[in-house]
Amino acid sequence: MAASVRDVAQLAKVSVGTVSNVLNRPDKVAPATVERVHRAIDELGFVRNDAARQLRAGRSKTIGLIVLDVRNPFFTELARGAEDEAAANQLAVILGNSDDDSDREAAYLDLFEEQRAHGILITPIGDVTERLERLRAHGTPAVLVDRSGADSGFSSVSVDDIAGGYLAARHLLEQGRRRIAYIGAQFEIRQVADRLEGARRAVTEVDDATLEVISAEGLTVLDGRRAGERILARPATSRPDALFTVNDLMAVGVLQALVMTGAVRVPDDMALVGYDDIDFASAAVVPLTSVRQPSRLIGSTAVSVLLEEAADPSLERRTIVFQPELVVRASSVRH
Ligand code: RIB
């Protein structure tokens, strides 16, 4: 049977209260007593059960972070930023991967609530406002990440994806491209729709330019590769002369498809722009032009906002929107 605080107290010949002080406020206990208690802890293999303590405190020392796809380095960077800021505040981040699945997302929200998370950061798939309102009413604050919450009543930290889509398409137009294709999937996800909207705005500013929307099955490297293969299967004359993919993972996949056959040269025959500026973008076989998002900063800022709201729920909600930045590399500029 696991050793209890009582066992430790008995072996160290101190009261249960002293053991608790050694664990929580060691500065209040004489050094010799602290040492005696630690010796008893080691001898008995005592491990503190934090659940009961957290239950009494009303909140655990963890923040739940739910992202769309943990395989996407954009989200891992975001999580890293959140983790750093949480650690600076003696908290930890628990990562939940919704995998673009609303049931899984709902299960994580339930779990984090049951575990009395200090708060929740979420990149939702669809509209989860009602569920988050209930969580907040029960004492768990939430902040939207990578998604604007302007009309949701929740604070949010995101990037202006319409501006990002505009930057990408305008850059391609400035390179003289006129048959642009936007490759995306799951258009119900706000980022995907906003980037398309931005690209559309840029294309409508140029008379002879067109924008085709190519729908892939998902947002991964493999989905990008399949989309690239479908483009290659078309006659050369009906192919776009530029591609803008909703994220870098897909751009890497498209690039694989195009480069492996050698039938299309990037950027000479087809220019390519991705989104996120993950590390793989600059390391790709043809370095990728990309729209950079400050992923770490999104995560760390979201934790700061969450902690301020946890400390004072009456604070006014904030909508923080970072501006994206175009990073031009070889995949979109002819030499
Ligand atoms: O999940 C889709 C995309 O949204 C990610 O690749 C990242 O760009 C995020 O903003």
mmCIF file of C-alpha atoms and ligand atoms in Angstrom:
data_model
loop_
_atom_site.group_PDB
_atom_site.id
_atom_site.type_symbol
_atom_site.label_atom_id
_atom_site.label_comp_id
_atom_site.label_asym_id
_atom_site.label_seq_id
_atom_site.Cartn_x
_atom_site.Cartn_y
_atom_site.Cartn_z
ATOM 1 C CA MET A 1 0.000 0.000 0.000
ATOM 2 C CA ALA A 2 1.232 3.510 -0.791
ATOM 3 C CA ALA A 3 2.722 5.452 2.131
ATOM 4 C CA SER A 4 0.628 8.338 3.459
ATOM 5 C CA VAL A 5 1.500 11.692 5.035
ATOM 6 C CA ARG A 6 0.580 10.102 8.365
ATOM 7 C CA ASP A 7 3.202 7.341 7.846
ATOM 8 C CA VAL A 8 5.830 9.975 7.046
ATOM 9 C CA ALA A 9 4.899 11.971 10.159
ATOM 10 C CA GLN A 10 5.102 8.850 12.333
ATOM 11 C CA LEU A 11 8.511 7.811 11.035
ATOM 12 C CA ALA A 12 9.952 11.323 11.270
ATOM 13 C CA LYS A 13 8.365 11.774 14.698
ATOM 14 C CA VAL A 14 6.649 15.036 13.752
ATOM 15 C CA SER A 15 3.012 16.079 13.324
ATOM 16 C CA VAL A 16 1.091 15.766 10.035
ATOM 17 C CA GLY A 17 1.021 19.581 9.940
ATOM 18 C CA THR A 18 4.821 19.717 10.027
ATOM 19 C CA VAL A 19 5.051 17.283 7.094
ATOM 20 C CA SER A 20 2.630 19.491 5.197
ATOM 21 C CA ASN A 21 4.770 22.545 6.014
ATOM 22 C CA VAL A 22 7.896 20.770 4.808
ATOM 23 C CA LEU A 23 6.130 20.015 1.517
ATOM 24 C CA ASN A 24 4.548 23.417 0.989
ATOM 25 C CA ARG A 25 6.406 26.007 3.079
ATOM 26 C CA PRO A 26 9.812 24.503 3.970
ATOM 27 C CA ASP A 27 11.159 27.957 4.924
ATOM 28 C CA LYS A 28 8.883 27.844 7.977
ATOM 29 C CA VAL A 29 10.460 24.647 9.343
ATOM 30 C CA ALA A 30 13.819 24.138 11.072
ATOM 31 C CA PRO A 31 16.404 22.711 8.601
ATOM 32 C CA ALA A 32 17.062 19.637 10.782
ATOM 33 C CA THR A 33 13.320 18.803 10.781
ATOM 34 C CA VAL A 34 13.116 19.319 7.010
ATOM 35 C CA GLU A 35 15.954 16.859 6.594
ATOM 36 C CA ARG A 36 14.343 14.307 8.928
ATOM 37 C CA VAL A 37 11.064 14.492 7.051
ATOM 38 C CA HIS A 38 12.826 14.117 3.692
ATOM 39 C CA ARG A 39 14.670 11.057 4.984
ATOM 40 C CA ALA A 40 11.334 9.526 6.030
ATOM 41 C CA ILE A 41 9.846 10.400 2.624
ATOM 42 C CA ASP A 42 12.739 8.667 0.845
ATOM 43 C CA GLU A 43 12.639 5.632 3.115
ATOM 44 C CA LEU A 44 8.898 5.118 2.642
ATOM 45 C CA GLY A 45 8.885 6.052 -1.067
ATOM 46 C CA PHE A 46 6.152 8.566 -0.315
ATOM 47 C CA VAL A 47 4.731 10.406 -3.356
ATOM 48 C CA ARG A 48 2.485 13.350 -2.736
ATOM 49 C CA ASN A 49 -1.041 12.955 -4.139
ATOM 50 C CA ASP A 50 -1.616 16.333 -5.741
ATOM 51 C CA ALA A 51 -5.216 15.666 -6.759
ATOM 52 C CA ALA A 52 -6.686 16.233 -3.293
ATOM 53 C CA ARG A 53 -4.691 19.418 -2.777
ATOM 54 C CA GLN A 54 -5.749 20.761 -6.186
ATOM 55 C CA LEU A 55 -9.340 19.902 -5.411
ATOM 56 C CA ARG A 56 -9.177 22.019 -2.258
ATOM 57 C CA ALA A 57 -7.472 24.870 -4.129
ATOM 58 C CA GLY A 58 -10.264 24.710 -6.732
ATOM 59 C CA ARG A 59 -7.823 24.679 -9.680
ATOM 60 C CA SER A 60 -5.018 22.470 -10.852
ATOM 61 C CA LYS A 61 -1.598 23.703 -11.928
ATOM 62 C CA THR A 62 -2.198 22.757 -15.533
ATOM 63 C CA ILE A 63 -3.487 24.574 -18.588
ATOM 64 C CA GLY A 64 -5.255 22.503 -21.233
ATOM 65 C CA LEU A 65 -4.273 23.313 -24.807
ATOM 66 C CA ILE A 66 -6.363 21.839 -27.628
ATOM 67 C CA VAL A 67 -4.915 22.085 -31.139
ATOM 68 C CA LEU A 68 -6.127 20.859 -34.507
ATOM 69 C CA ASP A 69 -3.144 18.721 -35.434
ATOM 70 C CA VAL A 70 -0.187 18.057 -33.193
ATOM 71 C CA ARG A 71 1.849 16.772 -36.161
ATOM 72 C CA ASN A 72 1.851 20.238 -37.672
ATOM 73 C CA PRO A 73 5.005 22.083 -36.510
ATOM 74 C CA PHE A 74 2.999 25.302 -36.424
ATOM 75 C CA PHE A 75 1.054 23.905 -33.468
ATOM 76 C CA THR A 76 4.127 22.393 -31.787
ATOM 77 C CA GLU A 77 5.803 25.809 -31.866
ATOM 78 C CA LEU A 78 2.647 27.397 -30.518
ATOM 79 C CA ALA A 79 2.574 24.797 -27.728
ATOM 80 C CA ARG A 80 6.221 25.521 -26.944
ATOM 81 C CA GLY A 81 5.439 29.215 -26.523
ATOM 82 C CA ALA A 82 2.515 28.349 -24.247
ATOM 83 C CA GLU A 83 4.657 25.940 -22.236
ATOM 84 C CA ASP A 84 7.437 28.509 -21.695
ATOM 85 C CA GLU A 85 5.016 31.118 -20.428
ATOM 86 C CA ALA A 86 3.167 28.580 -18.268
ATOM 87 C CA ALA A 87 6.455 27.380 -16.754
ATOM 88 C CA ALA A 88 7.403 30.973 -15.935
ATOM 89 C CA ASN A 89 4.200 31.015 -13.871
ATOM 90 C CA GLN A 90 4.812 27.610 -12.202
ATOM 91 C CA LEU A 91 2.186 25.934 -14.368
ATOM 92 C CA ALA A 92 2.331 23.158 -16.951
ATOM 93 C CA VAL A 93 0.571 22.680 -20.285
ATOM 94 C CA ILE A 94 -1.287 19.496 -21.164
ATOM 95 C CA LEU A 95 -1.705 19.039 -24.882
ATOM 96 C CA GLY A 96 -4.892 17.694 -26.458
ATOM 97 C CA ASN A 97 -4.919 16.918 -30.167
ATOM 98 C CA SER A 98 -8.440 17.234 -31.584
ATOM 99 C CA ASP A 99 -7.234 15.899 -34.933
ATOM 100 C CA ASP A 100 -9.888 18.056 -36.629
ATOM 101 C CA ASP A 101 -12.552 15.908 -34.944
ATOM 102 C CA SER A 102 -15.298 17.702 -32.957
ATOM 103 C CA ASP A 103 -16.069 14.645 -30.780
ATOM 104 C CA ARG A 104 -12.464 14.408 -29.738
ATOM 105 C CA GLU A 105 -12.406 18.142 -29.113
ATOM 106 C CA ALA A 106 -15.495 17.842 -26.885
ATOM 107 C CA ALA A 107 -13.931 14.933 -24.963
ATOM 108 C CA TYR A 108 -10.818 17.021 -24.218
ATOM 109 C CA LEU A 109 -12.943 19.937 -23.022
ATOM 110 C CA ASP A 110 -14.769 17.564 -20.641
ATOM 111 C CA LEU A 111 -11.521 16.050 -19.422
ATOM 112 C CA PHE A 112 -9.855 19.406 -18.757
ATOM 113 C CA GLU A 113 -12.929 20.595 -16.896
ATOM 114 C CA GLU A 114 -13.022 17.425 -14.780
ATOM 115 C CA GLN A 115 -9.358 17.902 -13.991
ATOM 116 C CA ARG A 116 -10.110 21.468 -12.928
ATOM 117 C CA ALA A 117 -7.619 22.940 -15.386
ATOM 118 C CA HIS A 118 -6.410 26.399 -14.503
ATOM 119 C CA GLY A 119 -7.784 27.422 -17.879
ATOM 120 C CA ILE A 120 -8.134 26.283 -21.477
ATOM 121 C CA LEU A 121 -6.531 27.438 -24.711
ATOM 122 C CA ILE A 122 -8.243 26.145 -27.824
ATOM 123 C CA THR A 123 -8.014 26.314 -31.595
ATOM 124 C CA PRO A 124 -11.586 25.179 -32.211
ATOM 125 C CA ILE A 125 -12.783 23.329 -35.257
ATOM 126 C CA GLY A 126 -16.127 25.085 -35.382
ATOM 127 C CA ASP A 127 -18.150 27.191 -32.971
ATOM 128 C CA VAL A 128 -17.628 26.112 -29.356
ATOM 129 C CA THR A 129 -18.819 29.355 -27.765
ATOM 130 C CA GLU A 130 -21.673 27.770 -25.811
ATOM 131 C CA ARG A 131 -19.491 25.038 -24.359
ATOM 132 C CA LEU A 132 -16.801 27.565 -23.387
ATOM 133 C CA GLU A 133 -19.433 29.777 -21.755
ATOM 134 C CA ARG A 134 -20.496 26.868 -19.574
ATOM 135 C CA LEU A 135 -16.893 26.184 -18.640
ATOM 136 C CA ARG A 136 -16.371 29.804 -17.732
ATOM 137 C CA ALA A 137 -19.541 29.831 -15.639
ATOM 138 C CA HIS A 138 -18.062 26.881 -13.692
ATOM 139 C CA GLY A 139 -14.809 28.754 -13.109
ATOM 140 C CA THR A 140 -12.611 27.616 -16.003
ATOM 141 C CA PRO A 141 -11.590 30.526 -18.231
ATOM 142 C CA ALA A 142 -10.755 29.986 -21.907
ATOM 143 C CA VAL A 143 -8.878 31.850 -24.612
ATOM 144 C CA LEU A 144 -9.072 31.137 -28.334
ATOM 145 C CA VAL A 145 -5.745 30.662 -30.083
ATOM 146 C CA ASP A 146 -5.051 30.948 -33.801
ATOM 147 C CA ARG A 147 -8.673 32.068 -34.120
ATOM 148 C CA SER A 148 -10.203 35.499 -33.718
ATOM 149 C CA GLY A 149 -12.812 35.669 -30.981
ATOM 150 C CA ALA A 150 -13.992 39.186 -31.826
ATOM 151 C CA ASP A 151 -17.668 38.210 -31.866
ATOM 152 C CA SER A 152 -17.525 35.315 -29.383
ATOM 153 C CA GLY A 153 -17.218 37.033 -26.003
ATOM 154 C CA PHE A 154 -13.857 35.306 -25.456
ATOM 155 C CA SER A 155 -10.379 36.710 -25.614
ATOM 156 C CA SER A 156 -8.321 35.505 -28.516
ATOM 157 C CA VAL A 157 -4.828 35.579 -29.949
ATOM 158 C CA SER A 158 -4.558 35.078 -33.674
ATOM 159 C CA VAL A 159 -3.066 36.262 -36.943
ATOM 160 C CA ASP A 160 -4.859 38.233 -39.632
ATOM 161 C CA ASP A 161 -5.302 35.375 -42.093
ATOM 162 C CA ILE A 162 -7.146 37.489 -44.650
ATOM 163 C CA ALA A 163 -4.087 39.754 -44.764
ATOM 164 C CA GLY A 164 -1.895 36.636 -45.002
ATOM 165 C CA GLY A 165 -3.838 35.232 -47.950
ATOM 166 C CA TYR A 166 -3.717 38.622 -49.622
ATOM 167 C CA LEU A 167 0.068 38.880 -49.170
ATOM 168 C CA ALA A 168 0.632 35.447 -50.703
ATOM 169 C CA ALA A 169 -1.550 36.010 -53.782
ATOM 170 C CA ARG A 170 -0.359 39.567 -54.374
ATOM 171 C CA HIS A 171 3.230 38.356 -54.319
ATOM 172 C CA LEU A 172 2.436 35.740 -56.971
ATOM 173 C CA LEU A 173 0.662 38.367 -59.093
ATOM 174 C CA GLU A 174 3.664 40.674 -58.782
ATOM 175 C CA GLN A 175 5.781 37.847 -60.184
ATOM 176 C CA GLY A 176 3.586 37.950 -63.285
ATOM 177 C CA ARG A 177 1.517 34.863 -62.430
ATOM 178 C CA ARG A 178 -2.085 34.978 -63.567
ATOM 179 C CA ARG A 179 -3.553 31.484 -63.109
ATOM 180 C CA ILE A 180 -3.354 31.041 -59.387
ATOM 181 C CA ALA A 181 -4.724 28.021 -57.552
ATOM 182 C CA TYR A 182 -5.430 27.940 -53.824
ATOM 183 C CA ILE A 183 -5.057 24.452 -52.381
ATOM 184 C CA GLY A 184 -6.951 23.901 -49.134
ATOM 185 C CA ALA A 185 -9.205 21.484 -47.296
ATOM 186 C CA GLN A 186 -11.793 21.658 -44.521
ATOM 187 C CA PHE A 187 -12.967 25.095 -45.572
ATOM 188 C CA GLU A 188 -15.165 25.270 -42.459
ATOM 189 C CA ILE A 189 -11.981 25.938 -40.475
ATOM 190 C CA ARG A 190 -11.771 29.710 -40.238
ATOM 191 C CA GLN A 191 -8.050 29.982 -41.118
ATOM 192 C CA VAL A 192 -8.610 28.034 -44.325
ATOM 193 C CA ALA A 193 -11.556 30.220 -45.368
ATOM 194 C CA ASP A 194 -9.864 33.493 -44.407
ATOM 195 C CA ARG A 195 -6.696 32.760 -46.368
ATOM 196 C CA LEU A 196 -8.853 32.029 -49.410
ATOM 197 C CA GLU A 197 -10.766 35.259 -48.881
ATOM 198 C CA GLY A 198 -7.494 37.220 -48.763
ATOM 199 C CA ALA A 199 -6.226 35.570 -51.947
ATOM 200 C CA ARG A 200 -9.527 36.369 -53.651
ATOM 201 C CA ARG A 201 -9.213 40.041 -52.759
ATOM 202 C CA ALA A 202 -5.747 40.239 -54.300
ATOM 203 C CA VAL A 203 -6.796 38.414 -57.466
ATOM 204 C CA THR A 204 -9.833 40.654 -58.064
ATOM 205 C CA GLU A 205 -7.486 43.651 -58.156
ATOM 206 C CA VAL A 206 -5.842 42.318 -61.337
ATOM 207 C CA ASP A 207 -8.056 42.177 -64.432
ATOM 208 C CA ASP A 208 -6.681 39.147 -66.236
ATOM 209 C CA ALA A 209 -5.970 37.058 -63.127
ATOM 210 C CA THR A 210 -7.990 34.026 -62.052
ATOM 211 C CA LEU A 211 -8.207 32.068 -58.826
ATOM 212 C CA GLU A 212 -9.036 28.375 -58.855
ATOM 213 C CA VAL A 213 -9.854 26.572 -55.628
ATOM 214 C CA ILE A 214 -8.491 23.051 -55.342
ATOM 215 C CA SER A 215 -9.995 21.014 -52.555
ATOM 216 C CA ALA A 216 -7.747 18.415 -50.948
ATOM 217 C CA GLU A 217 -8.802 15.736 -48.482
ATOM 218 C CA GLY A 218 -6.875 17.083 -45.510
ATOM 219 C CA LEU A 219 -4.138 19.481 -44.492
ATOM 220 C CA THR A 220 -1.132 17.149 -44.330
ATOM 221 C CA VAL A 221 1.984 16.567 -46.468
ATOM 222 C CA LEU A 222 0.349 13.529 -48.043
ATOM 223 C CA ASP A 223 -2.784 15.486 -48.923
ATOM 224 C CA GLY A 224 -0.568 18.109 -50.551
ATOM 225 C CA ARG A 225 1.242 15.446 -52.497
ATOM 226 C CA ARG A 226 -2.011 13.976 -53.801
ATOM 227 C CA ALA A 227 -3.229 17.435 -54.816
ATOM 228 C CA GLY A 228 0.077 17.958 -56.652
ATOM 229 C CA GLU A 229 -0.343 14.625 -58.467
ATOM 230 C CA ARG A 230 -3.843 15.631 -59.558
ATOM 231 C CA ILE A 231 -2.513 18.872 -61.010
ATOM 232 C CA LEU A 232 0.238 16.969 -62.830
ATOM 233 C CA ALA A 233 -2.325 14.621 -64.359
ATOM 234 C CA ARG A 234 -3.891 17.534 -66.230
ATOM 235 C CA PRO A 235 -2.729 18.634 -69.669
ATOM 236 C CA ALA A 236 0.074 21.223 -69.287
ATOM 237 C CA THR A 237 -2.058 23.972 -70.834
ATOM 238 C CA SER A 238 -4.779 23.715 -68.198
ATOM 239 C CA ARG A 239 -2.478 23.779 -65.208
ATOM 240 C CA PRO A 240 -2.187 26.828 -62.957
ATOM 241 C CA ASP A 241 1.039 28.848 -63.150
ATOM 242 C CA ALA A 242 1.120 29.451 -59.392
ATOM 243 C CA LEU A 243 -0.015 27.594 -56.278
ATOM 244 C CA PHE A 244 -0.812 28.945 -52.836
ATOM 245 C CA THR A 245 -1.325 26.239 -50.243
ATOM 246 C CA VAL A 246 -3.162 26.801 -46.969
ATOM 247 C CA ASN A 247 -0.128 25.657 -44.965
ATOM 248 C CA ASP A 248 3.508 24.693 -45.428
ATOM 249 C CA LEU A 249 2.919 20.980 -44.818
ATOM 250 C CA MET A 250 0.766 20.858 -47.923
ATOM 251 C CA ALA A 251 3.280 22.952 -49.864
ATOM 252 C CA VAL A 252 6.007 20.434 -49.003
ATOM 253 C CA GLY A 253 3.762 17.634 -50.302
ATOM 254 C CA VAL A 254 2.951 19.499 -53.520
ATOM 255 C CA LEU A 255 6.644 20.168 -54.022
ATOM 256 C CA GLN A 256 7.436 16.467 -53.667
ATOM 257 C CA ALA A 257 4.889 15.610 -56.349
ATOM 258 C CA LEU A 258 6.123 18.272 -58.763
ATOM 259 C CA VAL A 259 9.846 17.765 -58.269
ATOM 260 C CA MET A 260 9.814 13.960 -58.241
ATOM 261 C CA THR A 261 8.408 13.638 -61.764
ATOM 262 C CA GLY A 262 10.527 16.459 -63.154
ATOM 263 C CA ALA A 263 7.582 17.357 -65.402
ATOM 264 C CA VAL A 264 7.124 20.755 -63.786
ATOM 265 C CA ARG A 265 9.899 23.099 -62.696
ATOM 266 C CA VAL A 266 9.418 25.147 -59.552
ATOM 267 C CA PRO A 267 9.286 28.120 -59.831
ATOM 268 C CA ASP A 268 9.836 28.408 -63.626
ATOM 269 C CA ASP A 269 6.671 26.567 -64.656
ATOM 270 C CA MET A 270 4.774 26.833 -61.396
ATOM 271 C CA ALA A 271 5.471 29.134 -58.456
ATOM 272 C CA LEU A 272 4.620 27.937 -54.971
ATOM 273 C CA VAL A 273 3.797 29.744 -51.729
ATOM 274 C CA GLY A 274 2.969 28.085 -48.405
ATOM 275 C CA TYR A 275 1.793 29.403 -45.047
ATOM 276 C CA ASP A 276 3.178 29.286 -41.465
ATOM 277 C CA ASP A 277 6.940 29.386 -42.231
ATOM 278 C CA ILE A 278 7.689 26.199 -40.332
ATOM 279 C CA ASP A 279 11.359 25.094 -40.230
ATOM 280 C CA PHE A 280 10.804 22.701 -43.132
ATOM 281 C CA ALA A 281 9.943 25.657 -45.397
ATOM 282 C CA SER A 282 13.490 26.951 -45.604
ATOM 283 C CA ALA A 283 14.881 23.398 -45.592
ATOM 284 C CA ALA A 284 12.732 22.168 -48.530
ATOM 285 C CA VAL A 285 14.466 20.942 -51.693
ATOM 286 C CA VAL A 286 13.339 24.195 -53.322
ATOM 287 C CA PRO A 287 13.233 26.632 -50.371
ATOM 288 C CA LEU A 288 9.644 27.668 -49.890
ATOM 289 C CA THR A 289 8.229 31.148 -49.922
ATOM 290 C CA SER A 290 5.843 31.289 -46.992
ATOM 291 C CA VAL A 291 3.616 33.539 -44.947
ATOM 292 C CA ARG A 292 5.125 33.615 -41.485
ATOM 293 C CA GLN A 293 3.008 33.429 -38.360
ATOM 294 C CA PRO A 294 4.581 34.207 -34.953
ATOM 295 C CA SER A 295 3.573 30.777 -33.646
ATOM 296 C CA ARG A 296 5.513 30.837 -30.346
ATOM 297 C CA LEU A 297 4.362 34.336 -29.570
ATOM 298 C CA ILE A 298 0.745 33.323 -30.161
ATOM 299 C CA GLY A 299 1.116 30.553 -27.552
ATOM 300 C CA SER A 300 2.913 32.636 -24.936
ATOM 301 C CA THR A 301 0.597 35.618 -25.344
ATOM 302 C CA ALA A 302 -2.454 33.383 -25.018
ATOM 303 C CA VAL A 303 -1.183 32.022 -21.692
ATOM 304 C CA SER A 304 -0.566 35.569 -20.377
ATOM 305 C CA VAL A 305 -4.082 36.618 -21.320
ATOM 306 C CA LEU A 306 -5.543 33.446 -19.782
ATOM 307 C CA LEU A 307 -3.720 33.927 -16.479
ATOM 308 C CA GLU A 308 -4.809 37.544 -16.224
ATOM 309 C CA GLU A 309 -8.424 36.494 -16.754
ATOM 310 C CA ALA A 310 -8.112 33.628 -14.288
ATOM 311 C CA ALA A 311 -6.891 36.121 -11.682
ATOM 312 C CA ASP A 312 -9.601 38.655 -12.481
ATOM 313 C CA PRO A 313 -12.627 37.280 -14.394
ATOM 314 C CA SER A 314 -14.122 40.773 -14.655
ATOM 315 C CA LEU A 315 -11.358 41.917 -17.041
ATOM 316 C CA GLU A 316 -12.500 43.119 -20.430
ATOM 317 C CA ARG A 317 -11.993 40.493 -23.178
ATOM 318 C CA ARG A 318 -9.167 41.126 -25.605
ATOM 319 C CA THR A 319 -8.815 40.386 -29.297
ATOM 320 C CA ILE A 320 -5.118 40.290 -30.123
ATOM 321 C CA VAL A 321 -4.330 40.024 -33.829
ATOM 322 C CA PHE A 322 -0.743 39.741 -35.073
ATOM 323 C CA GLN A 323 0.164 40.661 -38.621
ATOM 324 C CA PRO A 324 1.629 37.973 -40.900
ATOM 325 C CA GLU A 325 4.842 38.491 -42.835
ATOM 326 C CA LEU A 326 5.750 37.259 -46.307
ATOM 327 C CA VAL A 327 9.115 35.464 -46.443
ATOM 328 C CA VAL A 328 10.269 35.222 -50.046
ATOM 329 C CA ARG A 329 12.419 32.263 -51.068
ATOM 330 C CA ALA A 330 13.274 30.402 -54.268
ATOM 331 C CA SER A 331 9.927 28.636 -54.816
ATOM 332 C CA SER A 332 8.188 31.734 -56.108
ATOM 333 C CA VAL A 333 10.803 33.922 -57.799
ATOM 334 C CA ARG A 334 12.295 33.190 -61.242
ATOM 335 C CA HIS A 335 16.015 33.884 -61.504
HETATM 336 O O1 RIB B 1 -4.813 23.891 -39.256
HETATM 337 C C1 RIB B 1 -4.720 24.695 -40.387
HETATM 338 C C2 RIB B 1 -3.710 25.746 -40.267
HETATM 339 O O2 RIB B 1 -4.127 26.723 -39.354
HETATM 340 C C3 RIB B 1 -2.344 25.407 -39.759
HETATM 341 O O3 RIB B 1 -1.492 24.887 -40.680
HETATM 342 C C4 RIB B 1 -1.855 26.697 -39.329
HETATM 343 O O4 RIB B 1 -1.584 27.487 -40.458
HETATM 344 C C5 RIB B 1 -3.013 27.206 -38.638
HETATM 345 O O5 RIB B 1 -3.016 28.590 -38.580
#
